[in-house]
Short mmCIF file of C-alpha atoms and ligand atoms in Angstrom, two decimals:
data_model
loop_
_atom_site.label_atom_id
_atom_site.label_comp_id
_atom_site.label_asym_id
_atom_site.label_seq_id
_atom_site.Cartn_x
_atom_site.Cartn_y
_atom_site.Cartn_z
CA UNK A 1 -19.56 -11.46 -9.11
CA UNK A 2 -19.96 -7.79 -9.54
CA UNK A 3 -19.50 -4.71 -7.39
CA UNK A 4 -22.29 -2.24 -7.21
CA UNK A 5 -23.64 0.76 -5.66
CA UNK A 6 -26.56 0.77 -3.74
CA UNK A 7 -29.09 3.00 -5.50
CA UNK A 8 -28.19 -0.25 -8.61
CA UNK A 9 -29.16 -2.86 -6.33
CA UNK A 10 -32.45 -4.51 -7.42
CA UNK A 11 -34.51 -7.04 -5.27
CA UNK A 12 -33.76 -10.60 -5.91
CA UNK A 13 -29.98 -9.79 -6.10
CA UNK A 14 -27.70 -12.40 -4.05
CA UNK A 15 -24.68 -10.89 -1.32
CA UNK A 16 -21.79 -12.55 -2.69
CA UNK A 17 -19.37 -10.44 0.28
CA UNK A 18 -20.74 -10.22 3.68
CA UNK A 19 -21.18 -6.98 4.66
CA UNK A 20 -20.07 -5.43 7.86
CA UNK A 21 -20.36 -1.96 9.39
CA UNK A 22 -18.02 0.44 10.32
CA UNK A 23 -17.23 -1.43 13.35
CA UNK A 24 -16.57 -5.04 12.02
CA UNK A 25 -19.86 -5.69 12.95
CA UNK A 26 -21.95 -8.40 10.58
CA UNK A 27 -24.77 -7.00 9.25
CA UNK A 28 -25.90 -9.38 6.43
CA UNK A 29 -24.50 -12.56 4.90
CA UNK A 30 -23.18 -13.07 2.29
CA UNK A 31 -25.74 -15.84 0.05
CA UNK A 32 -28.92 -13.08 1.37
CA UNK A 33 -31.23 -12.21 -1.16
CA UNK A 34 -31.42 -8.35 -0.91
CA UNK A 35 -34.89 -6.80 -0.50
CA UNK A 36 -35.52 -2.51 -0.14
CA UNK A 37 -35.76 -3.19 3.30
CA UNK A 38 -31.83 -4.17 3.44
CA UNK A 39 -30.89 -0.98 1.08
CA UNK A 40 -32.72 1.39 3.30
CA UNK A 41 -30.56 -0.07 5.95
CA UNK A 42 -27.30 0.52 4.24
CA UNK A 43 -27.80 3.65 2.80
CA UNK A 44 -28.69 4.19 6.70
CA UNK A 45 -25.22 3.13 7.79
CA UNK A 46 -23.50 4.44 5.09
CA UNK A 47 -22.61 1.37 3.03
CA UNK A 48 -21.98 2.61 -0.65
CA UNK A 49 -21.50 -0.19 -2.43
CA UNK A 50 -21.75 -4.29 -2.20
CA UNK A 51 -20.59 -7.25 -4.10
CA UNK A 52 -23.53 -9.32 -5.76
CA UNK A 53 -23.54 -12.75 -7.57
CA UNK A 54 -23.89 -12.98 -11.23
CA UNK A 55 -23.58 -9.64 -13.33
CA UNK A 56 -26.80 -7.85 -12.81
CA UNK A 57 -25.87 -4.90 -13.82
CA UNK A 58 -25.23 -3.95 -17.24
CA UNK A 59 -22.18 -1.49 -18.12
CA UNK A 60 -20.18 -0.38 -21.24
CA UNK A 61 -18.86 -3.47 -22.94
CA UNK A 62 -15.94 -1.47 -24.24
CA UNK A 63 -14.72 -0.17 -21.04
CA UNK A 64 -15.14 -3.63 -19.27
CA UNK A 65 -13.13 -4.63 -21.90
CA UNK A 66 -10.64 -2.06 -22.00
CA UNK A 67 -10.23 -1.97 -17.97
CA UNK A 68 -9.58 -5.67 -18.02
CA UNK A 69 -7.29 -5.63 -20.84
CA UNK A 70 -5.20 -2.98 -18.84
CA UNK A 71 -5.37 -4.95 -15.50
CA UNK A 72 -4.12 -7.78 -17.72
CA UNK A 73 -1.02 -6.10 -18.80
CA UNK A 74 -0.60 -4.85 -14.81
CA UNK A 75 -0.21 -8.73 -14.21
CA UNK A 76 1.84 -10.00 -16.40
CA UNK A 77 5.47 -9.23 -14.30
CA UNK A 78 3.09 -11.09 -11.25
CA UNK A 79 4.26 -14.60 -12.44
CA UNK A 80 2.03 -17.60 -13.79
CA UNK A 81 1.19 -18.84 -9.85
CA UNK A 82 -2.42 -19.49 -9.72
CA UNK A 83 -3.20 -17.66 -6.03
CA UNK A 84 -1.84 -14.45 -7.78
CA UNK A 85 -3.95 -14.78 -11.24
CA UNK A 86 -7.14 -15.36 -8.71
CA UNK A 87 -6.40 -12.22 -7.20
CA UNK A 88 -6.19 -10.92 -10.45
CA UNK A 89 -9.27 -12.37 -11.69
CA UNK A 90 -11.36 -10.83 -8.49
CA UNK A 91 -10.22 -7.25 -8.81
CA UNK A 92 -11.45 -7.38 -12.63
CA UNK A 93 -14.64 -8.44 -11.54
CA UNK A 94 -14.52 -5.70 -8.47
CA UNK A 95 -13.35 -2.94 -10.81
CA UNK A 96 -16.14 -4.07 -13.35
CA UNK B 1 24.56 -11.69 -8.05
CA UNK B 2 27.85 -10.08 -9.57
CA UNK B 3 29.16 -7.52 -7.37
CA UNK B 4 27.86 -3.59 -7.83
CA UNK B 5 30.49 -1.99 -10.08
CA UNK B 6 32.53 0.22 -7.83
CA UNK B 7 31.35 3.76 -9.11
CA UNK B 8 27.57 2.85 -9.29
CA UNK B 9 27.89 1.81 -4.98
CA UNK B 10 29.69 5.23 -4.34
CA UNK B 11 27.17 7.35 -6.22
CA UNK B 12 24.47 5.42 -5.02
CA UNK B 13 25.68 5.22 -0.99
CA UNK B 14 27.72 8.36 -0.66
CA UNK B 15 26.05 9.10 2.40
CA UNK B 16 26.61 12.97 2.19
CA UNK B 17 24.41 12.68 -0.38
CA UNK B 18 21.30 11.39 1.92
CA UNK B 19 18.73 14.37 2.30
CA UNK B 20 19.53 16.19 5.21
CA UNK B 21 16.56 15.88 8.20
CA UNK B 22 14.81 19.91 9.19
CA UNK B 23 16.68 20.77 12.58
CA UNK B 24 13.33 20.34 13.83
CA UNK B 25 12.72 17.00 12.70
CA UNK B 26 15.95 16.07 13.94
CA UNK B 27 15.49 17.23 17.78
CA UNK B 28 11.73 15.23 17.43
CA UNK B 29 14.06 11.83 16.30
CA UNK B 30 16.37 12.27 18.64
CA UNK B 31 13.40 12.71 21.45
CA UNK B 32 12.22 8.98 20.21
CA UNK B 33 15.63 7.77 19.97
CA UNK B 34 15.97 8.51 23.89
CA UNK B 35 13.27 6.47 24.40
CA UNK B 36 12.55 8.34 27.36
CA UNK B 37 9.89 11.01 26.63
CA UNK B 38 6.31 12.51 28.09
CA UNK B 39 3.86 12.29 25.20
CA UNK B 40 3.68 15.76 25.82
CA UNK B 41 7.06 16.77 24.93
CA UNK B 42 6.75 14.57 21.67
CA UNK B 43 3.76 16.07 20.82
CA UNK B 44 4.22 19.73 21.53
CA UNK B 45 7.39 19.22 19.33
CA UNK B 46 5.75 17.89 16.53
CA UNK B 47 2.73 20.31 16.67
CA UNK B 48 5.53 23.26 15.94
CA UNK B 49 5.33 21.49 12.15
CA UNK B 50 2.34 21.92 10.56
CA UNK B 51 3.05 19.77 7.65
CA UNK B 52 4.12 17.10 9.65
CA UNK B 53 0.92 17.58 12.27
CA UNK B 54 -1.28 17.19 9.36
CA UNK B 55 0.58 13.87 7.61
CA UNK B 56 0.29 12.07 11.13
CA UNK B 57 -3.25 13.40 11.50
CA UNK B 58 -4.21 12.14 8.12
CA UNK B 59 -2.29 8.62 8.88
CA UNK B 60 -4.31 8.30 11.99
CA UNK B 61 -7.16 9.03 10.14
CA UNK B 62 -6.83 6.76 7.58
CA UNK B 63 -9.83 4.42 6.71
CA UNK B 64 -8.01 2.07 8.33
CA UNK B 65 -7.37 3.78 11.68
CA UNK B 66 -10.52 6.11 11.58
CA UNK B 67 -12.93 3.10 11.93
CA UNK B 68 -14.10 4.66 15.48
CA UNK B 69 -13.86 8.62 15.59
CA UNK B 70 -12.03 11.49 14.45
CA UNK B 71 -8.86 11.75 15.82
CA UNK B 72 -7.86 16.40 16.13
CA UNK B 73 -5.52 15.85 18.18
CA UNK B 74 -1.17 14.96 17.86
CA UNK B 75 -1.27 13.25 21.22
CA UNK B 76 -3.81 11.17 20.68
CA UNK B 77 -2.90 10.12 17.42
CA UNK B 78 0.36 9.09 18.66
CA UNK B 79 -1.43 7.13 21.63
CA UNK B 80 -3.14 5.14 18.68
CA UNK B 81 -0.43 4.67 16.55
CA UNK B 82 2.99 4.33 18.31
CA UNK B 83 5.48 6.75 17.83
CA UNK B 84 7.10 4.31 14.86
CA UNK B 85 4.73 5.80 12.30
CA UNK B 86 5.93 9.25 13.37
CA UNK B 87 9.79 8.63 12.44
CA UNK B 88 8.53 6.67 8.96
CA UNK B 89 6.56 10.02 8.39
CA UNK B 90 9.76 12.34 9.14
CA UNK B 91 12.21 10.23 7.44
CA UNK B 92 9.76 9.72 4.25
CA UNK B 93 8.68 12.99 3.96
CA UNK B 94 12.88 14.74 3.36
CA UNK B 95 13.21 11.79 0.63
CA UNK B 96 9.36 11.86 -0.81
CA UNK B 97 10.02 15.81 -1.45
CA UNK B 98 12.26 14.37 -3.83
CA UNK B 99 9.95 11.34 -5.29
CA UNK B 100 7.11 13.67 -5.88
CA UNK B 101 8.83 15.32 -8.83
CA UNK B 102 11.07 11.79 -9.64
CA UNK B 103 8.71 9.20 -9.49
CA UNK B 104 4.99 10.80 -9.21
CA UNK B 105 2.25 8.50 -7.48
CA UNK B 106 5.01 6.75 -5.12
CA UNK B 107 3.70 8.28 -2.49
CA UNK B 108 0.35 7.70 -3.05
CA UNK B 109 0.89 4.20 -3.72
CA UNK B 110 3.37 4.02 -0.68
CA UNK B 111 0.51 5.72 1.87
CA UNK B 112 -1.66 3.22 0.20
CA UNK B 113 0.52 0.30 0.71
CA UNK B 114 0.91 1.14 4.65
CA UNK B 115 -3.06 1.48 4.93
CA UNK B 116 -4.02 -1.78 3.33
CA UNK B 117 -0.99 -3.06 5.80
CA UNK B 118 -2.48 -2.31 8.50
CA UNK B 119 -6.07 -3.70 7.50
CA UNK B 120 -4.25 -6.77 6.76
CA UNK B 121 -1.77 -6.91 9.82
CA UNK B 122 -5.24 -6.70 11.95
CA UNK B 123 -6.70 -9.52 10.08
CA UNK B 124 -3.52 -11.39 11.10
CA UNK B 125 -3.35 -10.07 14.46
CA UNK B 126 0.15 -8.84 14.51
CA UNK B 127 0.79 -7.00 17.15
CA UNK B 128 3.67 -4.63 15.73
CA UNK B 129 0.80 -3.00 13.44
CA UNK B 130 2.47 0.67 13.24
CA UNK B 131 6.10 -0.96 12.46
CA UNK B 132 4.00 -2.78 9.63
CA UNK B 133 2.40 0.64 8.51
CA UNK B 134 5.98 2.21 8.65
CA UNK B 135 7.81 -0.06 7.10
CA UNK B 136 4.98 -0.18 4.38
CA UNK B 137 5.31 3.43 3.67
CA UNK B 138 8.48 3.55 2.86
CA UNK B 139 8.91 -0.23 1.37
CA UNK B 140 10.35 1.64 -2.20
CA UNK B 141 12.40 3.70 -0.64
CA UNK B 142 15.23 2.46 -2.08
CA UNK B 143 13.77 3.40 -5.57
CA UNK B 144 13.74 7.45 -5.01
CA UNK B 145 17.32 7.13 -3.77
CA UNK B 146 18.04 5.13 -6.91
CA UNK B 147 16.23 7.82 -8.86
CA UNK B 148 18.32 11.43 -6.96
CA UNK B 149 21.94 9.73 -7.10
CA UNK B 150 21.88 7.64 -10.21
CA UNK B 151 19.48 9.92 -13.05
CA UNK B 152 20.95 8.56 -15.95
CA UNK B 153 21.04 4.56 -15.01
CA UNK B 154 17.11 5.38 -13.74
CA UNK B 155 16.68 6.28 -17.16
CA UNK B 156 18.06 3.63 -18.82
CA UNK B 157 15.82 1.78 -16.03
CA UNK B 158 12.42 2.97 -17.13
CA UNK B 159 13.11 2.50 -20.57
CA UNK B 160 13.82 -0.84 -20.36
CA UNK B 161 10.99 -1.69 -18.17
CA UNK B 162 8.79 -0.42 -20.77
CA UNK B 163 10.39 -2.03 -23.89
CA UNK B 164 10.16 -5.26 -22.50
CA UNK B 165 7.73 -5.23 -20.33
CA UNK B 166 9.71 -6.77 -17.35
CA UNK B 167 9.81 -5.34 -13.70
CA UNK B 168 11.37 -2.75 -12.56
CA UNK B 169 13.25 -5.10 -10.17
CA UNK B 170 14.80 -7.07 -13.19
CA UNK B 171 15.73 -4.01 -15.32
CA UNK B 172 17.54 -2.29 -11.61
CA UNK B 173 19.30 -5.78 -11.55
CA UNK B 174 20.15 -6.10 -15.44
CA UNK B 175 20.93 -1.88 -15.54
CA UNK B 176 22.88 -1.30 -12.23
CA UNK B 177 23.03 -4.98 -10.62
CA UNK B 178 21.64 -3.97 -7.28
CA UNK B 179 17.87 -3.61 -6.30
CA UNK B 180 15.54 -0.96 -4.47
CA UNK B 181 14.75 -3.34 -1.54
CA UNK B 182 18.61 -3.59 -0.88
CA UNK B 183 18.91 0.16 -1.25
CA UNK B 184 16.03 0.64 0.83
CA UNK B 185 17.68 -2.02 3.77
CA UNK B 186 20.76 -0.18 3.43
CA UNK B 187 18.94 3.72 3.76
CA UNK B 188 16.98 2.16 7.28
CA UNK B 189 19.88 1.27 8.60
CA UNK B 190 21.95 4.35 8.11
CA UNK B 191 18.49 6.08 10.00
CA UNK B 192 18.88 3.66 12.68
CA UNK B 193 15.56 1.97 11.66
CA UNK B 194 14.69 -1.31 14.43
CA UNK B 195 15.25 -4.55 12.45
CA UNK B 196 11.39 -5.35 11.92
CA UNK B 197 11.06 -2.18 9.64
CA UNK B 198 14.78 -2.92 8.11
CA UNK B 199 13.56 -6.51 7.39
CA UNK B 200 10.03 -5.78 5.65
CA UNK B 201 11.90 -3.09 3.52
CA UNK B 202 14.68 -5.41 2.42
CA UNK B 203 12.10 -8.67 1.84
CA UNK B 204 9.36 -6.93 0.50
CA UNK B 205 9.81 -8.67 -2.98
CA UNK B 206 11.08 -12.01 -1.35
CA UNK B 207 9.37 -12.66 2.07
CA UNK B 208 9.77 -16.50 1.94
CA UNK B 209 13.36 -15.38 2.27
CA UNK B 210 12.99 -13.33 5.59
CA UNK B 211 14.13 -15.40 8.52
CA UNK B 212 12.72 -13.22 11.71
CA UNK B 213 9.71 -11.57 10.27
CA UNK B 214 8.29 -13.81 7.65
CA UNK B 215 4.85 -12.83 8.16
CA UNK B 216 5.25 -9.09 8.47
CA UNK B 217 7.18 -8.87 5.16
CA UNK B 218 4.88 -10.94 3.73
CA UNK B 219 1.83 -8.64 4.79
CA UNK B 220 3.83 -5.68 2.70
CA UNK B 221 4.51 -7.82 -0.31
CA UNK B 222 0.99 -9.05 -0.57
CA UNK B 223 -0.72 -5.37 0.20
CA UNK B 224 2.05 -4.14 -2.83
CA UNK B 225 0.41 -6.46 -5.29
CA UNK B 226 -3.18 -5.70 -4.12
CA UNK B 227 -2.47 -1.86 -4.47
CA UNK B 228 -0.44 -2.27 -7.79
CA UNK B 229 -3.48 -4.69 -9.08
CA UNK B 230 -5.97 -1.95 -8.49
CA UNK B 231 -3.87 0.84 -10.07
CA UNK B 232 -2.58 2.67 -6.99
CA UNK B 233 0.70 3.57 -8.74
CA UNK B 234 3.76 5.88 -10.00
CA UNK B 235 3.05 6.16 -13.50
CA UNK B 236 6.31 5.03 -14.53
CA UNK B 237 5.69 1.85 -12.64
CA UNK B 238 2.61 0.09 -12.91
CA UNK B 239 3.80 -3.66 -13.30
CA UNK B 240 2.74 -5.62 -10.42
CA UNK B 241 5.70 -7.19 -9.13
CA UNK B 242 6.47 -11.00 -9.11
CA UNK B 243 4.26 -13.05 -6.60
CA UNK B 244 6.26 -14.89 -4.09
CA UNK B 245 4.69 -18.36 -3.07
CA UNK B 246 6.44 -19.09 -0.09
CA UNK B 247 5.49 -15.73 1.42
CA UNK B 248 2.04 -16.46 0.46
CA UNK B 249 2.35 -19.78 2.07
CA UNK B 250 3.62 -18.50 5.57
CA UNK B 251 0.32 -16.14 5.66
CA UNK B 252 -1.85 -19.42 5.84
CA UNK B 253 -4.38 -17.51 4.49
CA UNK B 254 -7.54 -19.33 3.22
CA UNK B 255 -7.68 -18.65 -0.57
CA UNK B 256 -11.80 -18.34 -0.34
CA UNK B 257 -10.96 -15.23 1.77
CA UNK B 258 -9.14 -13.55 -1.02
CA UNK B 259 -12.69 -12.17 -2.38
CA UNK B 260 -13.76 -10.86 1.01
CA UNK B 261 -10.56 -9.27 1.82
CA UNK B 262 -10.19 -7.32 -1.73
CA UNK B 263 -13.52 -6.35 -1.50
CA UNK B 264 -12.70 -4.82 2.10
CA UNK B 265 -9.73 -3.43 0.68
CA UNK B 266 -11.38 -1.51 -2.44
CA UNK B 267 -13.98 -0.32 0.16
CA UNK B 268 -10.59 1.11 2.35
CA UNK B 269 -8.98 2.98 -1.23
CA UNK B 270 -12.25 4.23 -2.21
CA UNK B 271 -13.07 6.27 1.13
CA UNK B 272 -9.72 8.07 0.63
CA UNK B 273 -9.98 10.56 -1.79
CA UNK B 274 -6.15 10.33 -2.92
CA UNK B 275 -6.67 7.69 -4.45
CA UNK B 276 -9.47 8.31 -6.50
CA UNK B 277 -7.68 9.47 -9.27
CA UNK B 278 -5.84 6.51 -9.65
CA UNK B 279 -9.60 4.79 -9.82
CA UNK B 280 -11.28 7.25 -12.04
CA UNK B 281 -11.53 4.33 -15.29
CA UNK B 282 -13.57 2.67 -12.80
CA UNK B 283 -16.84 2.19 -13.65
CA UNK B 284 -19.36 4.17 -11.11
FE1 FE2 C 301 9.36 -2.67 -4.27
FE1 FE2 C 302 5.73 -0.96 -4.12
#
């Protein structure tokens, strides 16, 4: 998955997060295909960025790989347990 | 654990040595203490600080807190958050004078650690939420005390942390055989700290250990290695520390939430400007 900003969302992208407002209220599923309508609404309510499916957005290989390789090293003291690599795992693809 | 050699526990506990609370401070702690206060009085007291007006201010209006409204004013703050927070924020702020210079980015990563508490401890429904943030906030206490009495050993400490790439935990315990979240049990107690806070701070690295609050320690461990993951951190310490799977396990927390909750969380750091520095690599 892959976090982005509003103004890079594109139609046909998938919610991979559901999104809530300010207030813990729902305001889209996550699995929605996002249409203009649904970024007029955010940028309405303030919502700066989402997390999408896939990797629609393209971004600088070398800092991808350079961000990932430092998050890496971050983890390595964290211990082999697999709940703690997923975590891991997610905030490279959030930071990404 | 082979016991503390003899002059590394003096230097490290002399208790003349603990930073000494403002007078003003002081008659606000022992107001709480009493236990029997007007908001009023508390607040008009703590208003006379402007330092300390502001940190409890900017606590309350945390992302976390701040989901509803602005909050201007002391006493209202302290209706929302308990007067706990308030003695975490006095006690931290004589010993994070110190860790600003020692250990820059602890407090960041400390005020970081008690606002993605406090997301999680609503997610879990705990009801002692402020103890959580407190206790969160000053979870590495231990490590700035480490850092004023023992300057040479910390040393020692960071080097080896960075020549081997272990955590700072292992290098305190192979350099001066006692750790921070000891230390850190041992400095709430001398302040007279209730046991919840006491607890979190000395279990923060092994919750699965802590027989009363299990849950509430595990809260701070987990929001430690979320923060340290993104890069909320002193820059002598980045490692995130060792995952603890029976701490995990007592949070019954459905692994498919982990996305959804980091997401949240990253949403939380990112509306707090503090942290942003510690985020600038991050692309847009
Ligand atoms: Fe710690
Ligand atoms: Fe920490």
């Amino acid at each position: 998955m892959q976090r982005v900003s509003i103004d890079e969302v594109r139609p046909a992208m998938v919610l991979a997060v559901t999104i809530k407002d300010n207030n813990g209220n729902i305001l889209f599923l996550k699995g929605v295909e996002l249409t203009d309508r649904h970024t007029v609404l955010l940028n309405n309510r303030d919502i700066r960025k989402v997390v999408v499916e896939g990797r629609p957005v393209k971004r600088e290989e070398n800092e991808i790989e350079k961000l990932h390789k430092e998050i890496d090293e971050r983890f390595v003291t964290a211990g082999p347990n697999s709940i703690v690599l997923k975590i891991r795992d997610i905030i490279k693809d959030l930071l990404t | 654990m082979t016991p503390v050699a003899a002059d590394i526990k003096e230097r490290l506990f002399n208790i003349r040595e603990l930073p000494t609370i403002p007078v003003l401070h002081n008659r606000i702690l022992k107001l709480m203490d009493g236990g029997n206060y007007s908001l009023d009085d508390l607040s008009n007291l703590i208003e006379r600080d402007q330092v300390l007006s502001g940190k409890v201010l900017k606590l309350v209006n945390s992302p976390f807190y701040g989901l509803y409204s602005r909050v201007a004013s002391v006493g209202k703050a302290i209706v929302l958050i308990g007067s706990n927070p308030v003695r975490g924020i006095i006690l931290s702020t004589s010993l994070f004078d110190i860790a600003d210079e020692k250990l820059p980015g602890l407090w960041d990563h400390s005020y970081c650690c008690s606002v993605v508490s406090g997301f999680l401890a609503n997610r879990f429904n705990m009801k002692d939420i402020g103890e959580i943030m407190t206790a969160a906030l000053l979870h590495d206490i231990g490590k700035v005390l480490i850092r004023k009495q023992l300057p040479e050993e910390s040393a020692e400490i960071d080097k080896t942390v960075q020549s081997r790439g272990i955590s700072v935990m292992d290098a305190e315990k192979m350099i001066i055989n006692v750790t921070h979240d000891a230390v850190g049990s041992w400095i709430a107690g001398q302040w007279n700290f209730p046991p919840i806070i006491n607890d979190i701070i000395a279990y923060h690295h092994k919750p699965g250990l802590c027989g009363t609050y299990p849950k509430e320690a595990a809260i701070v461990h987990l929001s430690d290695i979320i923060v340290k993951g993104i890069g909320v951190s002193a820059s002598m310490d980045r490692a995130v520390p060792l995952f603890d799977e029976q701490g995990w396990k007592n949070l019954a927390l459905p692994e498919d939430e982990l996305m959804d909750i980091l997401s949240e969380v990253l949403d939380i750091i990112e509306a707090e400007p503090a942290f942003s520095q510690y985020l600038s690599k991050e692309k847009r």
